[in-house]
Amino acid sequence: MIEIKLPILGENIIQGEVVKVFVSPGDKISKGQSIIELETDKAVIEIPASEEGIVSSVLAHESQVIRVGDPILILGESSVRGTKNELPLQKKSSSVLPQAISKMGPAARRLEQLKQTLPLSAQDFEKHGPVEKQKFSKLRRVISERTSLSWKIIPHVTQCEDASLTELVKLKKKLKVTLTPLIIKLLVKALQEEPRFNSSLIEEEQILILKKYFHIGVAIDTPEGLIVPVIRDGDKKTVKQINSELIDLSHRAQKRTLELSELEGSSFSLSNLGPIGGTYFTPLVRTPEVAVLGLGKAHEKLVKRRSKIITDLILPLSLSYDHRVIDGADAARFLIKIKNSIENPNGYSKK
Amino acid sequence: MVIQKNKTQLAVLGAGPGGYHSAFRAADAGFEVTLIDTNRALGGACLHVGCIPSKTLLHLSELLDEKNYLTECGIDLGEPKINLSRLREYKNKVISQLSKGLSQLASKRKVRFYSGRGSFLDAHTLRLNDENGGEEHLSFDYAVVATGSRPFIPEAWHFESPFLMNSSRALDLEDVPQKFLVIGGGYIGLEIGSVYAALGSQVTLVEQLPTLLSQTDPDLVAPLRKKMEKKFSALYLSSRILSLNEIEGEIKVKIETLQGLKEEIFNKVLIAVGRIPNSSGLNLSATQVKLDKQGFIVVDPHQKTEEPHIFAIGDICPGPMLAHKASYEARIVVDNLKGNPARFDAKAIPCVVYTNPQIAWCGLTENEAKKLGQEVRVLTFPWIALGAAVSRGKTNGLTKIIVDPKNGQVKGAGITGHGAGDLIAEMVLAIEMGATATDLAMAIHPHPSLSESIMEASELYEGGSVHLFKQR
């Protein structure tokens, strides 16, 4: 009886998920023949048989996670070789595989504690000069918790792009709306085409939730701090509807009279700093969302169009995303889509 | 009588390892310190009536134990003659040398030492009384309570008798009684019993529990138990003292043993059934400091009591009563005084029994792992397979490492054998640094040395060690 085990696959690969099992009991297999397909952190690979013989039982099954040294299948009596090829060391290996080990000695742990608990008091600053104490409001505490969480858990990447705003400004004037509702409408179209940007990751269960609704959180600057009311069902509303809803939400955000339900459920967020100023920035993804679009201040810029240098109105776009869910190439495509739709709003909305 | 009024930044009650470590470290950090102890010298129970005198005598006992081994090897030194007063002198010399050293260190650091009794008047003032009737009221910004512990004597045996001793008195070595009874199979009973047995007493040991040193694993205790069975005249486990009576210069003892009721006469009796914290005379009720049911001071991980400016460390706090735990806690206190919110964060506290063979352990024991339902792998290397142990005639030992079966990380260790107390330090470092068995196996150990047993035990994790062949 010979066990065929998952061999050492390479540096840092200690386990993988079985995608496919190619053999079943009774099969005669030869040395080198693929027995399973395994998805590791790095790649999908086929695992060859290390021995030849008749398969008496298959221990690995599809979607099972197996570790280096775990048995895949057992070859029966009629196998060609005996057990002498089995090294005694391998026998133990399934139970002695290295797992992540915390190696922090007492001094390092102390330093870590210090970092976490360094108590600051007003006196620490007063010794350097006069200070004024201000209460950290409830809203700020909420913002503090949410942004810290996003910063901690999301591997952020931000990509930037310029979009010509000339066409959208014409449409804006025609419809007598502000810029934000128009961008929301275009954004929703892009989200419909790129559903990953409208998703959430449930990491514990390893599933991605693709949302079929398009609720856009819009960052509003208030004297108390950032408030993000939600325009629900952006796909079902007209630009004018969104425009008036936005005026109302913004108004009530300033007065802090929004209902809790109007602040929940966004699937993607928009942060427009244009009215204040600045070009590109790195907006923070609002977990559990996976991306956020930032708008800078539209400004005139010299650009080259059809071998001519012209002055154009340029809107700086900054897209931050969760790299666990979205790759750079996806983000580039998404951002180009938004740029194109801003530059050609009529063509886009006709589609 | 004039009551002196004084002020200090830091008052430290108790000059044992916890107290003097606190005082010295705080003085080094720039604090003005007053150190108070009922004893006239620094060092506490550890130096005067505990660790140091017992280890001095245990070292000599171990040398006496070598006599038969030497004879076997062809070296006959003759029958040993014991000069008890010279032995006492030597032991006292060791104590006074170390105590003088501490006094010098204190005065160089400008730590004020007050010899007398301290108790709390309120949460910011201590009342100090010296043995000449002087009284001083000392107000303080911070205080450390490090008054330690004392031997526990059950109430039924609370009678004055020159033949009934606690560990402190036993270490005075008044004489070598012919028949010596040790009540208690913990480390104190075993250590002092060993000393008297080596000096020539017929030692009987009585323990209530079915095992000696019940806080560690039986396989670590087994070599010692075997030795004790030979060295002691009787070892009564699962046994109980029914009565102790002084009759005509002797102590008559009734013992309920597994073999039935025994009535025996002893010349001296040592009561070593545990230690209790010295918290009762401190008038802590004048403060918010809280005691638990056993009289230990309740502290948070920063060693702070309910009064955040009063700290407590060492035997007076819950946990193992060990000098090195107290001095570690002193470090925490002074870090906190300096504004660094350090907390008790040790992963392993070594425990050592200085018998022959020594028994030392740290971190998780196999027994504890079983109780907690924690899956572990136990790697045991017997010293009979170790060259360095064979060449010294010290084969009655073993090295045992307890690892996490998933990744080999060291969780605990136990060593029985010559020098185990020194060898265990490597295991404490391994646990603190999160080392794995493979780390220990791959660190080059000197050959021939007893430390190789750690390397060889660690190699078992990977399948096999060179000097221990296991059939597969």
CSV table of C-alpha atoms in Angstrom, one decimal, chain A:
chain,number,residue,atom,x,y,z
A,1,MET,CA,0.0,0.0,0.0
A,2,ILE,CA,1.4,3.4,-1.0
A,3,GLU,CA,0.0,6.7,-0.1
A,4,ILE,CA,0.6,9.5,-2.6
A,5,LYS,CA,0.9,12.7,-0.8
A,6,LEU,CA,0.9,16.4,-1.8
A,7,PRO,CA,4.6,17.0,-2.5
A,8,ILE,CA,6.5,20.2,-1.6
A,9,LEU,CA,5.4,22.6,-4.3
A,10,GLY,CA,7.8,25.5,-3.8
A,11,GLU,CA,8.7,28.3,-1.5
A,12,ASN,CA,5.9,29.5,0.7
A,13,ILE,CA,3.3,27.2,-0.8
A,14,ILE,CA,2.0,25.1,2.1
A,15,GLN,CA,-1.5,24.3,0.9
A,16,GLY,CA,-4.0,24.5,-1.9
A,17,GLU,CA,-7.6,23.9,-2.9
A,18,VAL,CA,-8.4,20.8,-4.9
A,19,VAL,CA,-10.1,22.0,-8.1
A,20,LYS,CA,-10.5,18.7,-9.9
A,21,VAL,CA,-9.7,15.0,-9.2
A,22,PHE,CA,-8.6,13.2,-12.4
A,23,VAL,CA,-8.6,9.6,-11.1
A,24,SER,CA,-11.0,7.3,-9.4
A,25,PRO,CA,-10.6,3.9,-7.6
A,26,GLY,CA,-9.6,1.1,-9.9
A,27,ASP,CA,-7.7,3.3,-12.3
A,28,LYS,CA,-4.3,2.2,-13.3
A,29,ILE,CA,-2.0,5.2,-13.1
A,30,SER,CA,1.6,5.7,-14.2
A,31,LYS,CA,4.3,7.7,-12.6
A,32,GLY,CA,4.0,11.4,-13.6
A,33,GLN,CA,0.4,11.2,-14.6
A,34,SER,CA,-1.7,14.1,-13.3
A,35,ILE,CA,-3.9,13.1,-10.5
A,36,ILE,CA,-5.4,16.3,-9.2
A,37,GLU,CA,-5.6,20.0,-10.2
A,38,LEU,CA,-4.8,22.2,-7.3
A,39,GLU,CA,-5.3,26.0,-6.9
A,40,THR,CA,-2.6,27.5,-4.7
A,41,ASP,CA,-2.1,31.1,-3.7
A,42,LYS,CA,0.1,31.5,-6.7
A,43,ALA,CA,-1.3,29.4,-9.5
A,44,VAL,CA,-3.5,26.5,-10.6
A,45,ILE,CA,-1.2,23.4,-11.0
A,46,GLU,CA,-1.6,19.8,-11.9
A,47,ILE,CA,-0.1,17.4,-9.4
A,48,PRO,CA,1.6,14.4,-10.9
A,49,ALA,CA,1.6,10.9,-9.4
A,50,SER,CA,4.9,10.1,-7.6
A,51,GLU,CA,4.3,6.3,-8.0
A,52,GLU,CA,2.6,4.0,-10.4
A,53,GLY,CA,-0.1,1.4,-9.5
A,54,ILE,CA,-3.8,0.8,-9.2
A,55,VAL,CA,-5.8,3.4,-7.3
A,56,SER,CA,-7.5,1.7,-4.3
A,57,SER,CA,-9.0,4.8,-2.8
A,58,VAL,CA,-9.0,8.6,-3.4
A,59,LEU,CA,-8.7,10.6,-0.3
A,60,ALA,CA,-8.8,14.1,-1.7
A,61,HIS,CA,-12.0,15.6,-3.0
A,62,GLU,CA,-13.0,18.7,-4.9
A,63,SER,CA,-12.9,22.0,-3.1
A,64,GLN,CA,-11.0,20.4,-0.2
A,65,VAL,CA,-8.1,22.4,1.1
A,66,ILE,CA,-5.1,20.1,1.5
A,67,ARG,CA,-1.6,20.8,2.9
A,68,VAL,CA,1.8,19.6,1.8
A,69,GLY,CA,2.2,16.1,3.0
A,70,ASP,CA,-1.5,15.3,3.2
A,71,PRO,CA,-2.5,12.1,1.4
A,72,ILE,CA,-4.2,12.4,-2.0
A,73,LEU,CA,-4.8,8.8,-2.8
A,74,ILE,CA,-3.8,5.3,-1.9
A,75,LEU,CA,-2.4,2.8,-4.4
A,76,GLY,CA,-3.5,-0.8,-3.8
A,77,GLU,CA,-1.6,-4.1,-3.4
A,78,SER,CA,-0.8,-4.6,-7.1
A,79,SER,CA,1.4,-1.5,-7.1
A,80,VAL,CA,4.8,-2.1,-8.4
A,81,ARG,CA,6.9,-0.8,-5.5
A,82,GLY,CA,6.9,-1.5,-1.8
A,83,THR,CA,6.8,1.0,1.0
A,84,LYS,CA,10.5,1.4,1.2
A,85,ASN,CA,10.4,4.7,-0.7
A,86,GLU,CA,8.5,6.3,2.0
A,87,LEU,CA,10.8,8.3,4.2
A,88,PRO,CA,10.0,8.1,7.8
A,89,LEU,CA,10.2,11.9,8.1
A,90,GLN,CA,7.3,12.3,5.7
A,91,LYS,CA,5.1,10.3,7.9
A,92,LYS,CA,4.8,13.0,10.4
A,93,SER,CA,4.8,15.9,8.0
A,94,SER,CA,1.1,16.4,7.8
A,95,SER,CA,1.0,17.2,11.5
A,96,VAL,CA,4.2,19.3,11.6
A,97,LEU,CA,3.6,21.8,8.8
A,98,PRO,CA,4.6,25.3,9.7
A,99,GLN,CA,1.9,27.7,10.4
A,100,ALA,CA,2.2,31.4,10.9
A,101,ILE,CA,4.2,31.9,14.1
A,102,SER,CA,4.3,35.0,16.1
A,103,LYS,CA,7.9,35.6,17.0
A,104,MET,CA,7.9,38.7,19.2
A,105,GLY,CA,10.1,38.7,22.2
A,106,PRO,CA,9.5,40.6,25.4
A,107,ALA,CA,11.2,43.8,24.3
A,108,ALA,CA,9.2,43.9,21.0
A,109,ARG,CA,6.0,43.2,22.8
A,110,ARG,CA,6.7,46.0,25.3
A,111,LEU,CA,7.4,48.4,22.4
A,112,GLU,CA,4.1,47.3,20.8
A,113,GLN,CA,2.2,48.0,24.1
A,114,LEU,CA,3.8,51.4,24.3
A,115,LYS,CA,2.7,52.3,20.8
A,116,GLN,CA,-0.9,51.2,21.6
A,117,THR,CA,-1.2,52.8,25.0
A,118,LEU,CA,1.0,55.9,24.9
A,119,PRO,CA,-1.2,58.3,26.9
A,120,LEU,CA,-1.2,61.8,25.8
A,121,SER,CA,-2.5,64.6,27.9
A,122,ALA,CA,-3.1,68.3,27.4
A,123,GLN,CA,0.0,68.9,29.5
A,124,ASP,CA,2.2,67.1,26.9
A,125,PHE,CA,1.3,70.0,24.5
A,126,GLU,CA,0.9,72.8,27.0
A,127,LYS,CA,4.6,72.5,27.8
A,128,HIS,CA,5.3,73.6,24.2
A,129,GLY,CA,2.9,76.5,24.1
A,130,PRO,CA,-0.7,77.7,24.6
A,131,VAL,CA,-3.5,75.3,23.5
A,132,GLU,CA,-7.3,75.2,23.4
A,133,LYS,CA,-9.3,72.1,24.3
A,134,GLN,CA,-12.2,71.1,22.0
A,135,LYS,CA,-14.6,68.3,22.5
A,136,PHE,CA,-14.3,65.5,20.0
A,137,SER,CA,-17.9,65.2,18.8
A,138,LYS,CA,-20.0,62.1,18.4
A,139,LEU,CA,-19.9,62.6,14.7
A,140,ARG,CA,-16.1,62.8,14.7
A,141,ARG,CA,-15.9,59.7,16.8
A,142,VAL,CA,-18.1,57.8,14.2
A,143,ILE,CA,-15.9,59.2,11.4
A,144,SER,CA,-12.8,58.2,13.3
A,145,GLU,CA,-14.0,54.6,13.9
A,146,ARG,CA,-15.1,54.1,10.3
A,147,THR,CA,-12.1,55.6,8.6
A,148,SER,CA,-9.7,53.7,10.9
A,149,LEU,CA,-11.4,50.5,10.1
A,150,SER,CA,-11.2,51.1,6.3
A,151,TRP,CA,-7.6,52.1,6.6
A,152,LYS,CA,-6.8,49.0,8.6
A,153,ILE,CA,-8.5,46.3,6.6
A,154,ILE,CA,-8.5,47.6,3.0
A,155,PRO,CA,-5.4,47.5,0.9
A,156,HIS,CA,-6.0,50.8,-0.9
A,157,VAL,CA,-4.9,51.8,-4.4
A,158,THR,CA,-5.8,55.1,-6.0
A,159,GLN,CA,-5.7,55.8,-9.7
A,160,CYS,CA,-6.2,59.2,-11.4
A,161,GLU,CA,-7.5,60.4,-14.7
A,162,ASP,CA,-8.5,63.7,-16.4
A,163,ALA,CA,-11.8,64.1,-18.1
A,164,SER,CA,-12.9,66.9,-20.4
A,165,LEU,CA,-15.9,68.5,-18.9
A,166,THR,CA,-17.0,70.7,-21.8
A,167,GLU,CA,-19.8,68.5,-23.1
A,168,LEU,CA,-21.1,67.7,-19.6
A,169,VAL,CA,-21.2,71.4,-18.8
A,170,LYS,CA,-23.4,72.0,-21.9
A,171,LEU,CA,-25.8,69.3,-20.7
A,172,LYS,CA,-25.7,70.6,-17.2
A,173,LYS,CA,-26.8,74.1,-18.5
A,174,LYS,CA,-29.5,72.5,-20.7
A,175,LEU,CA,-31.0,70.5,-17.9
A,176,LYS,CA,-30.5,73.2,-15.3
A,177,VAL,CA,-28.9,70.8,-12.8
A,178,THR,CA,-25.6,70.8,-10.9
A,179,LEU,CA,-22.7,68.6,-11.9
A,180,THR,CA,-23.0,65.9,-9.2
A,181,PRO,CA,-26.4,64.4,-10.3
A,182,LEU,CA,-25.0,64.1,-13.8
A,183,ILE,CA,-21.9,62.3,-12.6
A,184,ILE,CA,-24.0,60.0,-10.4
A,185,LYS,CA,-26.1,59.0,-13.4
A,186,LEU,CA,-23.0,58.2,-15.5
A,187,LEU,CA,-21.4,56.5,-12.6
A,188,VAL,CA,-24.4,54.2,-12.1
A,189,LYS,CA,-24.3,53.2,-15.8
A,190,ALA,CA,-20.6,52.3,-15.4
A,191,LEU,CA,-21.4,50.3,-12.2
A,192,GLN,CA,-24.0,48.4,-14.1
A,193,GLU,CA,-21.4,47.4,-16.7
A,194,GLU,CA,-18.7,46.6,-14.0
A,195,PRO,CA,-20.6,44.9,-11.2
A,196,ARG,CA,-17.4,44.3,-9.1
A,197,PHE,CA,-17.2,47.9,-8.3
A,198,ASN,CA,-20.7,47.6,-6.7
A,199,SER,CA,-19.8,44.7,-4.5
A,200,SER,CA,-18.8,43.7,-1.0
A,201,LEU,CA,-16.4,41.1,0.2
A,202,ILE,CA,-17.4,38.7,3.0
A,203,GLU,CA,-13.9,37.5,3.8
A,204,GLU,CA,-14.7,34.9,6.4
A,205,GLU,CA,-16.9,33.0,4.0
A,206,GLN,CA,-14.8,33.8,0.9
A,207,ILE,CA,-17.7,35.2,-1.1
A,208,LEU,CA,-18.3,38.4,-3.0
A,209,ILE,CA,-21.8,40.0,-2.9
A,210,LEU,CA,-22.6,41.6,-6.2
A,211,LYS,CA,-25.4,44.2,-5.6
A,212,LYS,CA,-28.1,44.6,-8.1
A,213,TYR,CA,-29.1,47.9,-6.6
A,214,PHE,CA,-27.3,51.2,-7.1
A,215,HIS,CA,-27.3,53.4,-4.0
A,216,ILE,CA,-24.7,56.1,-4.2
A,217,GLY,CA,-23.3,57.7,-1.1
A,218,VAL,CA,-22.6,61.4,-1.6
A,219,ALA,CA,-20.1,63.0,0.8
A,220,ILE,CA,-21.4,66.3,2.2
A,221,ASP,CA,-19.2,68.7,4.0
A,222,THR,CA,-21.0,70.1,7.1
A,223,PRO,CA,-19.6,72.4,9.9
A,224,GLU,CA,-19.7,69.3,12.2
A,225,GLY,CA,-17.9,67.1,9.8
A,226,LEU,CA,-18.4,64.7,6.9
A,227,ILE,CA,-21.9,63.2,6.4
A,228,VAL,CA,-22.7,60.8,3.6
A,229,PRO,CA,-26.4,60.6,2.7
A,230,VAL,CA,-27.5,58.1,0.1
A,231,ILE,CA,-29.2,58.5,-3.3
A,232,ARG,CA,-31.1,55.3,-3.6
A,233,ASP,CA,-31.8,53.5,-6.9
A,234,GLY,CA,-29.7,55.8,-9.0
A,235,ASP,CA,-30.6,53.6,-12.0
A,236,LYS,CA,-34.3,54.2,-11.7
A,237,LYS,CA,-34.2,58.0,-11.2
A,238,THR,CA,-33.8,60.8,-13.7
A,239,VAL,CA,-31.0,63.4,-13.4
A,240,LYS,CA,-33.6,66.0,-12.4
A,241,GLN,CA,-35.0,63.7,-9.7
A,242,ILE,CA,-31.5,63.1,-8.3
A,243,ASN,CA,-30.7,66.8,-8.5
A,244,SER,CA,-33.7,67.8,-6.4
A,245,GLU,CA,-33.2,64.9,-4.0
A,246,LEU,CA,-29.6,65.9,-3.6
A,247,ILE,CA,-30.5,69.5,-2.8
A,248,ASP,CA,-32.9,68.3,-0.1
A,249,LEU,CA,-30.4,65.8,1.4
A,250,SER,CA,-27.6,68.3,1.4
A,251,HIS,CA,-29.9,70.9,3.1
A,252,ARG,CA,-31.0,68.5,5.8
A,253,ALA,CA,-27.4,67.2,6.3
A,254,GLN,CA,-26.4,70.8,7.2
A,255,LYS,CA,-29.2,70.9,9.7
A,256,ARG,CA,-28.4,67.4,10.9
A,257,THR,CA,-32.0,66.3,10.4
A,258,LEU,CA,-31.4,63.3,8.2
A,259,GLU,CA,-33.0,60.0,9.1
A,260,LEU,CA,-30.7,57.1,9.9
A,261,SER,CA,-32.2,55.2,6.9
A,262,GLU,CA,-31.1,58.0,4.6
A,263,LEU,CA,-27.4,57.4,5.7
A,264,GLU,CA,-27.4,53.6,5.2
A,265,GLY,CA,-27.1,51.1,2.4
A,266,SER,CA,-24.8,52.9,-0.1
A,267,SER,CA,-23.1,50.5,-2.5
A,268,PHE,CA,-20.6,53.0,-3.9
A,269,SER,CA,-19.6,56.5,-2.9
A,270,LEU,CA,-18.8,59.8,-4.5
A,271,SER,CA,-16.7,62.5,-3.0
A,272,ASN,CA,-16.8,65.8,-4.8
A,273,LEU,CA,-14.2,68.3,-3.5
A,274,GLY,CA,-14.6,70.4,-6.7
A,275,PRO,CA,-16.6,73.3,-5.1
A,276,ILE,CA,-13.7,73.7,-2.6
A,277,GLY,CA,-10.7,73.1,-4.7
A,278,GLY,CA,-7.8,70.8,-5.3
A,279,THR,CA,-7.1,68.3,-8.1
A,280,TYR,CA,-6.2,64.7,-7.3
A,281,PHE,CA,-6.5,63.0,-3.9
A,282,THR,CA,-6.8,59.6,-2.4
A,283,PRO,CA,-10.3,59.1,-1.1
A,284,LEU,CA,-10.8,56.4,1.5
A,285,VAL,CA,-13.0,53.4,0.5
A,286,ARG,CA,-16.0,53.2,2.9
A,287,THR,CA,-16.0,49.6,3.9
A,288,PRO,CA,-17.9,47.4,3.1
A,289,GLU,CA,-17.9,49.2,-0.2
A,290,VAL,CA,-15.0,48.4,-2.5
A,291,ALA,CA,-14.4,51.6,-4.4
A,292,VAL,CA,-15.0,55.4,-4.2
A,293,LEU,CA,-14.7,58.1,-6.8
A,294,GLY,CA,-13.3,61.5,-6.0
A,295,LEU,CA,-13.8,64.6,-8.0
A,296,GLY,CA,-11.4,67.5,-7.9
A,297,LYS,CA,-12.0,71.1,-9.0
A,298,ALA,CA,-12.7,71.5,-12.8
A,299,HIS,CA,-10.1,73.9,-14.2
A,300,GLU,CA,-8.9,75.1,-17.6
A,301,LYS,CA,-5.9,73.4,-19.0
A,302,LEU,CA,-3.9,73.4,-22.2
A,303,VAL,CA,-4.4,70.1,-24.0
A,304,LYS,CA,-3.5,68.7,-27.3
A,305,ARG,CA,-6.4,67.6,-29.4
A,306,ARG,CA,-6.1,66.5,-33.0
A,307,SER,CA,-2.6,68.1,-33.2
A,308,LYS,CA,-3.9,71.3,-31.9
A,309,ILE,CA,-3.2,72.9,-28.5
A,310,ILE,CA,-6.5,74.1,-27.1
A,311,THR,CA,-7.9,75.2,-23.8
A,312,ASP,CA,-10.3,72.7,-22.2
A,313,LEU,CA,-12.2,72.4,-19.0
A,314,ILE,CA,-10.7,69.5,-17.1
A,315,LEU,CA,-12.2,67.5,-14.3
A,316,PRO,CA,-9.6,65.6,-12.2
A,317,LEU,CA,-10.9,62.1,-11.2
A,318,SER,CA,-9.4,59.9,-8.4
A,319,LEU,CA,-10.6,56.4,-8.0
A,320,SER,CA,-9.7,54.5,-4.8
A,321,TYR,CA,-10.4,50.8,-4.6
A,322,ASP,CA,-10.0,47.7,-2.5
A,323,HIS,CA,-7.3,45.7,-4.2
A,324,ARG,CA,-8.5,42.5,-2.6
A,325,VAL,CA,-11.5,42.7,-4.9
A,326,ILE,CA,-10.4,44.9,-7.8
A,327,ASP,CA,-7.2,44.8,-9.8
A,328,GLY,CA,-5.4,47.7,-11.3
A,329,ALA,CA,-6.4,46.8,-14.8
A,330,ASP,CA,-10.1,46.6,-13.8
A,331,ALA,CA,-9.8,50.0,-12.2
A,332,ALA,CA,-8.1,51.5,-15.3
A,333,ARG,CA,-10.9,50.2,-17.5
A,334,PHE,CA,-13.5,51.5,-15.1
A,335,LEU,CA,-12.0,54.9,-14.9
A,336,ILE,CA,-11.6,55.2,-18.7
A,337,LYS,CA,-15.3,54.3,-19.0
A,338,ILE,CA,-16.2,57.1,-16.6
A,339,LYS,CA,-13.9,59.5,-18.4
A,340,ASN,CA,-15.4,58.6,-21.8
A,341,SER,CA,-18.9,58.9,-20.5
A,342,ILE,CA,-18.2,62.3,-19.0
A,343,GLU,CA,-16.6,63.5,-22.2
A,344,ASN,CA,-19.4,62.1,-24.4
A,345,PRO,CA,-22.5,62.2,-22.1
A,346,ASN,CA,-25.1,62.2,-24.9
A,347,GLY,CA,-23.6,59.2,-26.6
A,348,TYR,CA,-23.3,57.4,-23.4
A,349,SER,CA,-26.8,58.1,-22.1
A,350,LYS,CA,-28.2,57.0,-25.5
A,351,LYS,CA,-26.6,53.6,-25.2
